[in-house]
């Protein structure tokens, strides 16, 4: 067997082993429940719970909200909906899908690394044999894939949007570089544009791709006529994408700046500190350093801003050093530009939370190529240094895999996971509220209440704490206390007002006050017209006061918005039954049973309706 024949075989073997290793290190979290806003996206926003592959179901799945006009991250949402179609709300299926995407991202990153190292300036600056180049690319992408920091983008189900966007981002960059390095550039150029579109359809952070292209043209590629054409095509693609997404982006920016509680200089200072923490967790793959919601110290005055100033100076010094080495070490210069450019939107332009580890998914890539490059310098010497470099790479990969498995073991227990976050961020209210939410679900109300009181004392996220307290009070049967907590949210008149209105409407409907319930629902629908639960409550209130035609219309609206909601179909069936529309009632209850086949109440009602539907006296 020749050397050229052995290389593809070795690559196939690496691809298979990497998948197996990823399945092993992520397996501890496969059965973990849904966390945080994953619940809001997958459970509450039932347009992602498709049960068939009809175009209306698929179209609704790609929207941000049921019934909304515009699409939001349509490709990522479509993959989540397809997972539900195949496996229902089974957490293991979603996490298996995320691991498969992460594996694909590692393959795409190896291709991207290969394209970078094969560019003219990179080849001139450092000669590599084909075998060493292959080992370098595969080794770097393996170290990237096994690092525990990426559990925030893989184990955290809804962050599939990040990993899927990263997959196509790597492919787009690699295809662009190949387009600039081959004669038939138009094919690779089309592929680069298509992958850019798919990356953007997964998450808007792909807007940084033009910055990466500019960096590649500056540091890696010689000027050519084909390069000018590709740059023009990139600019046109970027402008078209921006025109498509601009209205929604402006809306999000307006909301985020409305929530911003930091002055611009404080945001930049905090971002610099976050970069120092990012560097720490990348250099030391220890799960004890990882945290879902980290504390980032922000100076209150300019006089106290010297620590972030030092961090910012370190970043500037790194950028200056990379620029000065651009001719002798173009890959280093490109890697620094990649790291800074791919974080530009989330770190510099938008007043978002300062630190989230899933944001390192794409930016961190060239950290690992640099690490592998340093190892390759040892390999080039031969002898014992070759053995030492291989042993070090294996040891590092093993350490990363073990750390990832331990981090996923923590993800498997939501209470332990959030308790870990509380220990690591003791002055933030958010981790306490998250832990209290899970404690409340298992009936540990006293502990949850104590945590919520601490969170309220720390300030921030008051409405979320009040709504949790309201829910626990209702479970205890203390309706007055529950209503009092919800009324606090109403009095605040902020972004969660609609949830308080929905909560109180359900309480009033249960208490026999359909008029009061309907009034609250109408207020909530003014700001949340695509919320299926609100339409269901409206239909219930209308049915309670005898307006069956109105109730049928409202509940039909609820089932249109949430075709996967068994409760909405059961409520519609009840209205049809009261109208003696037995065939429609039977069809509706069949839909409810199909979605919850183990629900005995739905089966009992179906039998009763079926008997009447087939009885000539009731037709």
XYZ file of C-alpha atoms in Angstrom:
619
model
C 0.000 0.000 0.000
C 1.443 3.359 -1.020
C 1.644 6.437 1.177
C -1.152 8.124 -0.813
C -3.381 5.095 -0.233
C -2.684 5.069 3.488
C -3.672 8.696 4.026
C -7.377 8.357 3.137
C -7.566 5.208 5.253
C -5.998 7.030 8.178
C -8.406 9.934 7.748
C -11.425 7.618 7.706
C -10.108 5.923 10.836
C -9.676 9.295 12.548
C -13.210 10.352 11.577
C -14.662 7.149 13.071
C -12.597 7.274 16.261
C -13.440 10.943 16.839
C -17.174 10.215 16.595
C -16.856 7.313 19.022
C -14.866 9.396 21.511
C -17.343 12.279 21.329
C -20.237 9.914 21.995
C -18.396 8.549 25.038
C -17.486 11.917 26.600
C -20.934 13.450 25.976
C -22.877 10.320 26.996
C -23.180 11.319 30.721
C -25.504 14.221 29.801
C -27.685 12.470 27.217
C -30.550 11.842 29.649
C -30.382 15.236 31.379
C -33.640 17.221 31.245
C -34.043 20.372 29.207
C -32.465 23.431 30.806
C -33.142 27.149 30.929
C -34.389 28.747 27.703
C -34.299 25.355 25.989
C -37.604 24.793 27.806
C -38.986 28.028 26.410
C -37.961 27.144 22.865
C -38.770 23.432 22.742
C -41.604 22.989 25.237
C -43.414 26.318 25.389
C -43.001 27.372 21.738
C -44.891 24.411 20.395
C -44.370 25.344 16.745
C -41.158 23.303 17.080
C -43.208 20.250 18.078
C -44.177 19.119 14.596
C -45.854 15.735 14.134
C -45.828 15.649 10.325
C -43.696 16.970 7.481
C -46.390 19.058 5.812
C -45.303 22.463 4.520
C -47.507 24.410 7.008
C -45.858 22.583 9.937
C -42.356 23.072 8.541
C -43.021 26.739 7.769
C -44.310 27.412 11.294
C -41.298 25.636 12.786
C -38.898 28.055 11.108
C -40.592 31.118 12.575
C -39.545 32.826 15.793
C -43.083 32.666 17.171
C -46.167 30.801 16.126
C -47.978 32.753 13.442
C -45.257 35.413 13.124
C -44.424 36.626 9.632
C -40.625 36.566 9.610
C -38.261 33.621 9.959
C -35.654 33.553 12.733
C -32.661 31.214 12.512
C -34.795 28.990 10.270
C -32.265 26.229 9.620
C -31.484 25.640 13.292
C -35.181 25.689 14.168
C -35.954 23.285 11.359
C -33.417 20.760 12.657
C -34.942 21.008 16.145
C -38.418 20.480 14.699
C -37.238 17.463 12.705
C -35.797 15.990 15.889
C -39.225 16.302 17.514
C -40.872 14.725 14.488
C -38.502 11.750 14.777
C -38.336 11.338 18.563
C -40.738 13.692 20.333
C -39.546 15.653 23.364
C -36.828 13.122 24.179
C -33.736 14.976 25.492
C -31.405 12.177 24.420
C -32.401 12.569 20.778
C -31.679 16.300 20.801
C -28.293 15.836 22.448
C -27.354 13.043 20.064
C -28.168 15.443 17.240
C -26.013 18.128 18.827
C -23.065 15.735 19.145
C -23.466 14.764 15.479
C -23.375 18.447 14.494
C -20.318 18.998 16.725
C -18.600 16.054 15.044
C -19.422 17.549 11.644
C -18.027 20.879 12.822
C -14.740 19.175 13.728
C -14.521 17.697 10.217
C -15.357 21.079 8.686
C -12.724 22.745 10.865
C -10.063 20.270 9.712
C -10.985 21.202 6.127
C -10.790 24.901 7.034
C -7.358 24.444 8.664
C -6.137 22.588 5.579
C -7.354 25.393 3.316
C -5.580 27.985 5.498
C -2.286 26.098 5.537
C -2.407 25.566 1.757
C -2.732 29.282 0.947
C 0.262 30.744 -0.905
C 1.608 32.898 1.905
C 1.228 30.141 4.495
C 3.031 27.647 2.258
C 5.831 30.141 1.668
C 6.241 31.000 5.352
C 6.502 27.422 6.593
C 7.015 24.361 4.431
C 4.972 21.311 5.412
C 4.858 17.895 3.844
C 1.415 16.591 2.953
C 1.579 14.055 5.769
C 2.564 16.611 8.418
C -0.099 19.024 7.185
C -2.753 16.327 7.495
C -1.660 15.376 11.008
C -1.570 19.046 11.991
C -5.119 19.719 10.779
C -6.637 16.560 12.243
C -4.825 16.989 15.547
C -5.869 20.625 15.951
C -9.521 19.938 15.157
C -9.515 16.970 17.575
C -8.175 19.095 20.427
C -10.794 21.714 19.587
C -13.635 19.157 19.533
C -12.689 17.521 22.864
C -12.249 20.725 24.879
C -14.806 20.949 27.744
C -15.579 24.606 27.024
C -17.739 23.442 24.105
C -20.203 21.654 26.381
C -21.902 25.052 26.572
C -22.658 24.819 22.847
C -23.277 21.064 22.573
C -24.861 19.826 25.818
C -26.983 22.977 26.128
C -29.599 21.874 23.600
C -30.816 25.213 22.268
C -27.229 26.251 21.542
C -27.458 23.984 18.512
C -27.924 27.332 16.829
C -24.296 28.131 17.698
C -22.775 24.782 16.707
C -24.761 24.500 13.476
C -23.751 28.020 12.493
C -20.145 27.133 13.318
C -20.271 24.056 11.090
C -21.213 26.098 8.034
C -18.964 29.008 9.041
C -15.919 26.711 8.915
C -17.061 25.264 5.595
C -17.677 28.719 4.137
C -14.199 29.932 5.093
C -12.539 26.800 3.726
C -14.469 26.996 0.470
C -13.556 30.666 0.021
C -9.871 29.930 0.505
C -10.053 27.033 -1.943
C -11.811 29.322 -4.414
C -8.844 31.670 -4.244
C -6.352 28.836 -4.658
C -7.790 26.913 -7.623
C -8.485 27.628 -11.274
C -12.164 26.672 -11.152
C -12.820 29.220 -8.465
C -16.500 29.783 -9.271
C -17.537 26.350 -7.942
C -15.833 26.860 -4.630
C -17.129 30.442 -4.568
C -20.727 29.257 -4.964
C -20.146 26.695 -2.212
C -18.714 29.416 0.054
C -21.743 31.657 -0.527
C -24.172 28.762 0.102
C -22.434 27.802 3.345
C -22.420 31.429 4.465
C -26.174 31.558 3.901
C -26.693 28.341 5.876
C -24.517 29.653 8.707
C -26.490 32.870 8.795
C -29.753 30.885 8.751
C -28.565 29.189 11.940
C -27.349 32.234 13.895
C -26.711 35.897 13.114
C -23.151 35.818 14.463
C -22.209 34.565 10.974
C -22.277 38.241 9.940
C -18.611 38.281 11.008
C -17.707 36.141 7.947
C -16.808 39.205 5.802
C -14.276 40.216 8.481
C -12.694 36.772 8.200
C -12.565 37.101 4.408
C -10.897 40.495 4.731
C -8.342 39.025 7.148
C -7.649 36.156 4.743
C -7.096 38.559 1.859
C -4.776 40.652 4.023
C -2.649 37.948 5.626
C -2.905 34.762 3.535
C -3.695 35.496 -0.103
C -1.823 37.328 -2.875
C -3.721 39.907 -4.941
C -5.372 38.381 -8.020
C -8.192 39.243 -10.379
C -10.188 36.264 -9.103
C -9.733 37.615 -5.583
C -11.299 40.931 -6.562
C -14.280 39.132 -8.078
C -14.712 36.952 -5.013
C -14.417 39.972 -2.727
C -17.102 41.723 -4.753
C -19.291 38.631 -4.518
C -18.702 38.483 -0.756
C -19.654 42.134 -0.403
C -22.851 41.612 -2.401
C -23.762 38.518 -0.366
C -23.125 40.412 2.862
C -25.249 43.381 1.759
C -28.122 41.119 0.707
C -27.966 39.224 3.987
C -27.859 42.457 5.958
C -30.860 43.821 4.060
C -32.760 40.612 4.823
C -31.937 40.588 8.537
C -31.614 44.315 9.266
C -35.204 45.025 10.422
C -35.137 42.193 12.954
C -31.574 42.966 14.043
C -32.499 46.575 14.712
C -35.434 45.389 16.777
C -33.187 43.159 18.870
C -30.590 45.902 19.274
C -33.257 48.317 20.443
C -34.465 45.794 23.018
C -30.946 45.020 24.216
C -29.996 48.658 24.600
C -33.233 49.136 26.497
C -32.112 46.437 28.938
C -28.508 47.623 29.121
C -27.470 48.625 32.626
C -23.844 49.484 31.882
C -22.298 52.586 30.366
C -20.480 51.902 27.072
C -17.051 52.221 28.703
C -18.112 49.799 31.449
C -19.299 47.307 28.851
C -15.941 47.475 27.070
C -14.076 47.140 30.366
C -16.134 44.091 31.299
C -15.583 42.605 27.834
C -11.819 42.926 28.301
C -12.020 41.069 31.630
C -14.166 38.400 29.982
C -11.458 37.911 27.350
C -8.935 37.200 30.095
C -11.279 34.589 31.538
C -11.821 33.074 28.089
C -8.054 32.714 27.706
C -7.855 30.962 31.081
C -10.548 28.366 30.320
C -9.035 27.672 26.889
C -5.521 27.201 28.230
C -6.572 25.067 31.210
C -9.223 22.435 30.286
C -10.506 22.077 33.852
C -14.293 21.762 34.322
C -13.980 23.526 37.667
C -13.214 26.728 35.741
C -16.349 26.479 33.610
C -19.529 28.244 34.604
C -22.847 28.841 32.893
C -23.438 32.373 34.173
C -20.160 33.888 35.352
C -19.476 36.962 37.418
C -17.501 39.522 35.449
C -16.241 42.398 37.617
C -17.088 45.749 36.103
C -15.445 48.917 37.489
C -17.764 51.549 38.885
C -15.365 54.404 38.108
C -12.596 55.025 35.599
C -10.075 55.158 38.449
C -10.851 51.543 39.280
C -10.598 50.350 35.678
C -6.922 49.378 35.669
C -7.446 45.553 35.633
C -9.593 45.640 32.482
C -7.209 48.216 31.031
C -4.376 45.710 31.441
C -6.478 43.007 29.766
C -7.311 45.361 26.907
C -3.642 46.295 26.529
C -2.751 42.608 26.325
C -5.265 42.177 23.497
C -3.920 45.232 21.676
C -0.339 44.062 22.158
C -1.253 40.664 20.725
C -2.881 42.275 17.719
C 0.145 44.537 17.146
C 2.541 41.597 17.437
C 0.485 39.578 14.959
C 0.473 42.497 12.530
C 4.231 42.892 12.750
C 4.687 39.139 12.108
C 2.212 39.059 9.232
C 4.905 38.407 6.619
C 6.891 35.779 8.476
C 3.952 34.169 10.338
C 0.805 34.859 8.299
C -1.178 32.047 9.922
C -0.560 33.586 13.355
C -1.750 36.981 12.110
C -4.834 35.420 10.531
C -5.598 33.442 13.705
C -5.508 36.578 15.862
C -7.720 38.423 13.377
C -10.087 35.424 13.328
C -10.360 35.409 17.134
C -11.038 39.134 17.421
C -13.228 39.421 14.331
C -15.563 36.529 15.109
C -16.370 38.074 18.482
C -16.917 41.574 17.155
C -20.733 41.525 17.110
C -21.404 39.945 20.491
C -18.509 41.554 22.371
C -18.140 45.038 20.916
C -21.337 46.072 19.161
C -24.192 44.803 21.326
C -24.763 45.359 25.063
C -25.281 41.654 25.719
C -24.250 39.683 28.796
C -20.490 39.845 29.007
C -19.541 36.184 29.334
C -20.965 33.016 27.841
C -18.714 30.095 27.014
C -20.683 29.026 23.931
C -19.436 32.221 22.264
C -15.985 30.598 22.026
C -17.226 27.873 19.682
C -16.026 29.564 16.480
C -13.478 32.104 17.805
C -11.419 29.489 19.681
C -10.583 27.437 16.569
C -7.155 28.922 15.864
C -6.029 28.611 19.472
C -5.843 24.881 18.785
C -4.151 25.234 15.411
C -1.494 27.324 17.143
C -1.083 24.635 19.785
C -0.765 21.938 17.125
C 1.688 24.132 15.193
C 3.917 24.343 18.264
C 3.754 20.566 18.552
C 4.684 20.240 14.892
C 7.850 22.259 15.545
C 8.844 19.457 17.915
C 7.874 16.783 15.406
C 10.117 18.373 12.813
C 13.174 17.764 14.965
C 12.785 13.960 14.966
C 14.119 11.556 17.556
C 12.858 11.761 21.106
C 11.178 15.093 20.492
C 8.815 13.361 18.056
C 7.854 10.859 20.744
C 7.469 13.621 23.346
C 5.198 15.665 21.085
C 2.964 12.680 20.279
C 2.789 11.703 23.961
C 1.928 15.300 24.937
C -0.823 15.486 22.310
C -2.342 12.205 23.488
C -2.121 13.296 27.123
C -3.780 16.639 26.369
C -6.546 15.007 24.332
C -7.171 12.484 27.122
C -7.274 15.259 29.711
C -9.720 17.256 27.616
C -11.951 14.238 27.045
C -11.992 13.396 30.750
C -12.799 17.006 31.644
C -15.617 17.072 29.095
C -17.076 13.841 30.504
C -16.957 15.269 34.054
C -18.619 18.488 32.959
C -21.342 16.496 31.222
C -21.794 14.431 34.374
C -22.588 17.672 36.172
C -25.048 18.642 33.417
C -26.878 15.365 34.077
C -28.131 16.657 37.458
C -29.825 20.056 37.067
C -29.847 20.774 40.787
C -26.143 19.977 41.174
C -25.386 21.938 37.999
C -27.132 25.108 39.153
C -25.772 24.732 42.699
C -22.293 24.687 41.141
C -23.161 27.905 39.300
C -24.364 29.532 42.530
C -21.042 28.684 44.211
C -19.067 30.138 41.315
C -21.196 33.296 40.965
C -22.351 34.080 44.529
C -23.301 37.697 43.866
C -25.498 37.081 40.784
C -29.257 36.560 41.209
C -29.701 34.559 37.995
C -28.019 31.321 39.168
C -30.087 31.343 42.356
C -33.305 31.759 40.383
C -32.318 28.901 38.069
C -31.589 26.619 41.030
C -34.822 27.653 42.770
C -36.800 26.806 39.634
C -35.523 23.211 39.621
C -35.968 22.829 43.377
C -39.565 24.009 43.040
C -40.235 21.354 40.395
C -39.306 18.582 42.813
C -41.313 20.073 45.677
C -38.418 21.525 47.694
C -40.278 24.792 48.171
C -38.575 25.931 51.382
C -35.121 25.793 49.804
C -36.403 27.423 46.625
C -38.033 30.233 48.593
C -34.824 30.939 50.531
C -32.858 31.132 47.277
C -35.404 33.478 45.724
C -35.281 35.743 48.756
C -31.486 35.874 48.406
C -31.841 36.641 44.685
C -34.266 39.480 45.417
C -31.832 40.894 47.974
C -29.068 40.879 45.336
C -31.288 42.841 42.931
C -32.201 42.152 39.329
C -34.599 39.665 37.712
C -37.253 40.478 40.328
C -40.126 39.546 38.040
C -38.814 36.034 37.417
C -38.445 35.476 41.165
C -41.953 36.824 41.863
C -43.512 34.544 39.249
C -41.728 31.515 40.724
C -42.988 32.464 44.184
C -46.481 32.842 42.740
C -46.340 29.396 41.181
C -45.168 27.739 44.401
C -47.872 29.513 46.393
C -50.516 28.245 43.968
C -49.183 24.686 44.289
C -49.541 24.985 48.080
C -53.121 26.113 47.615
C -52.491 29.657 48.861
C -54.277 31.480 46.075
C -54.164 34.862 47.812
C -50.383 34.792 48.153
C -50.023 33.564 44.568
C -52.169 36.429 43.292
C -50.212 38.931 45.402
C -46.866 37.906 43.850
C -48.321 38.032 40.327
C -49.833 41.453 41.030
C -46.329 42.723 41.837
C -45.286 41.842 38.319
C -48.327 43.651 36.929
C -47.508 46.717 38.996
C -43.966 46.742 37.598
C -45.347 46.861 34.048
C -42.165 45.457 32.490
C -41.361 42.714 29.990
C -42.900 39.794 31.924
C -46.258 41.484 32.469
C -47.914 39.171 29.957
C -46.830 36.108 31.943
C -48.394 37.528 35.097
C -51.587 38.272 33.178
C -51.656 34.715 31.854
C -51.037 33.301 35.331
C -53.816 35.361 36.919
C -56.198 34.602 34.046
C -55.777 30.861 34.628
C -56.411 31.352 38.349
C -59.581 33.368 37.722
C -60.891 30.894 35.179
C -60.392 28.064 37.637
C -62.117 30.131 40.347
C -65.214 30.588 38.156
C -64.592 34.150 36.995
C -64.508 33.859 33.181
C -65.083 37.572 32.695
C -62.064 38.542 34.764
C -59.969 35.862 33.085
C -60.939 37.036 29.604
C -60.101 40.652 30.422
C -56.586 39.681 31.488
C -56.139 37.453 28.445
C -57.103 40.248 26.074
C -54.522 42.527 27.698
C -51.821 39.868 27.324
C -52.767 39.102 23.713
C -52.125 42.739 22.840
C -48.408 42.088 23.330
C -48.251 38.301 22.758
C -50.693 37.584 19.920
C -48.971 34.287 19.023
C -49.095 32.667 22.453
C -51.179 29.493 22.131
C -51.854 29.224 25.880
C -53.471 32.669 25.894
C -55.802 31.662 23.057
C -56.617 28.475 24.925
C -57.480 30.475 28.056
C -59.592 32.843 25.995
C -61.458 29.899 24.503
C -61.991 28.440 27.966
C -63.377 31.730 29.273
C -65.711 32.071 26.288
C -66.925 28.499 26.704
C -67.537 29.101 30.413
C -69.868 31.995 29.655
C -71.641 30.028 26.907
C -70.173 31.716 23.812
C -69.444 28.398 22.097
C -68.892 29.810 18.611
C -66.325 32.285 19.929
C -64.722 29.535 22.027
C -64.448 27.294 18.972
C -62.725 30.074 17.031
C -60.270 30.859 19.846
C -59.416 27.220 20.491
C -58.972 26.581 16.772
C -56.523 29.444 16.802
C -54.728 27.781 19.733
C -54.422 24.481 17.855
C -53.169 26.297 14.754
C -50.442 27.941 16.836
C -49.677 24.811 18.860
C -50.573 21.723 16.817
C -48.559 19.606 19.231
C -50.567 20.681 22.309
C -52.777 17.801 23.484
C -54.540 20.081 25.985
C -55.599 22.554 23.296
C -57.078 19.746 21.148
C -58.877 18.295 24.177
C -60.366 21.702 25.015
C -61.543 22.151 21.423
C -63.069 18.673 21.524
C -65.001 19.628 24.657
C -66.474 22.688 22.903
C -67.480 20.592 19.880
C -69.129 18.120 22.253
C -71.186 20.861 23.870
C -72.282 21.927 20.375
C -73.133 18.244 19.626
C -70.687 18.302 16.679
C -69.653 14.740 17.426
C -67.555 14.003 14.345
C -65.475 17.150 14.894
C -65.242 16.403 18.611
C -63.983 12.902 17.816
C -61.395 14.216 15.346
C -60.126 16.727 17.926
C -59.886 14.224 20.778
C -58.086 11.838 18.432
C -55.464 14.537 17.955
C -55.122 14.877 21.742
C -54.758 11.106 22.208
C -52.180 10.936 19.411
C -50.051 13.478 21.271
C -50.543 11.968 24.747
C -51.426 8.310 24.176
C -50.877 7.406 27.845
C -53.338 9.999 29.184
C -56.273 7.962 30.649
C -58.606 10.964 30.787
C -58.253 11.607 27.052
C -58.856 7.930 26.282
C -61.964 7.882 28.462
C -63.344 10.980 26.778
C -62.594 9.542 23.360
C -64.618 6.419 24.133
C -67.560 8.513 25.301
C -67.444 10.789 22.253
C -67.037 7.839 19.873
C -70.140 6.191 21.352
C -72.177 9.324 20.737
C -70.671 9.914 17.284
C -71.799 6.447 16.176
C -75.184 6.573 17.910
C -77.898 7.647 15.423
C -79.782 9.442 18.197
C -76.842 11.797 18.749
C -76.051 12.531 15.139
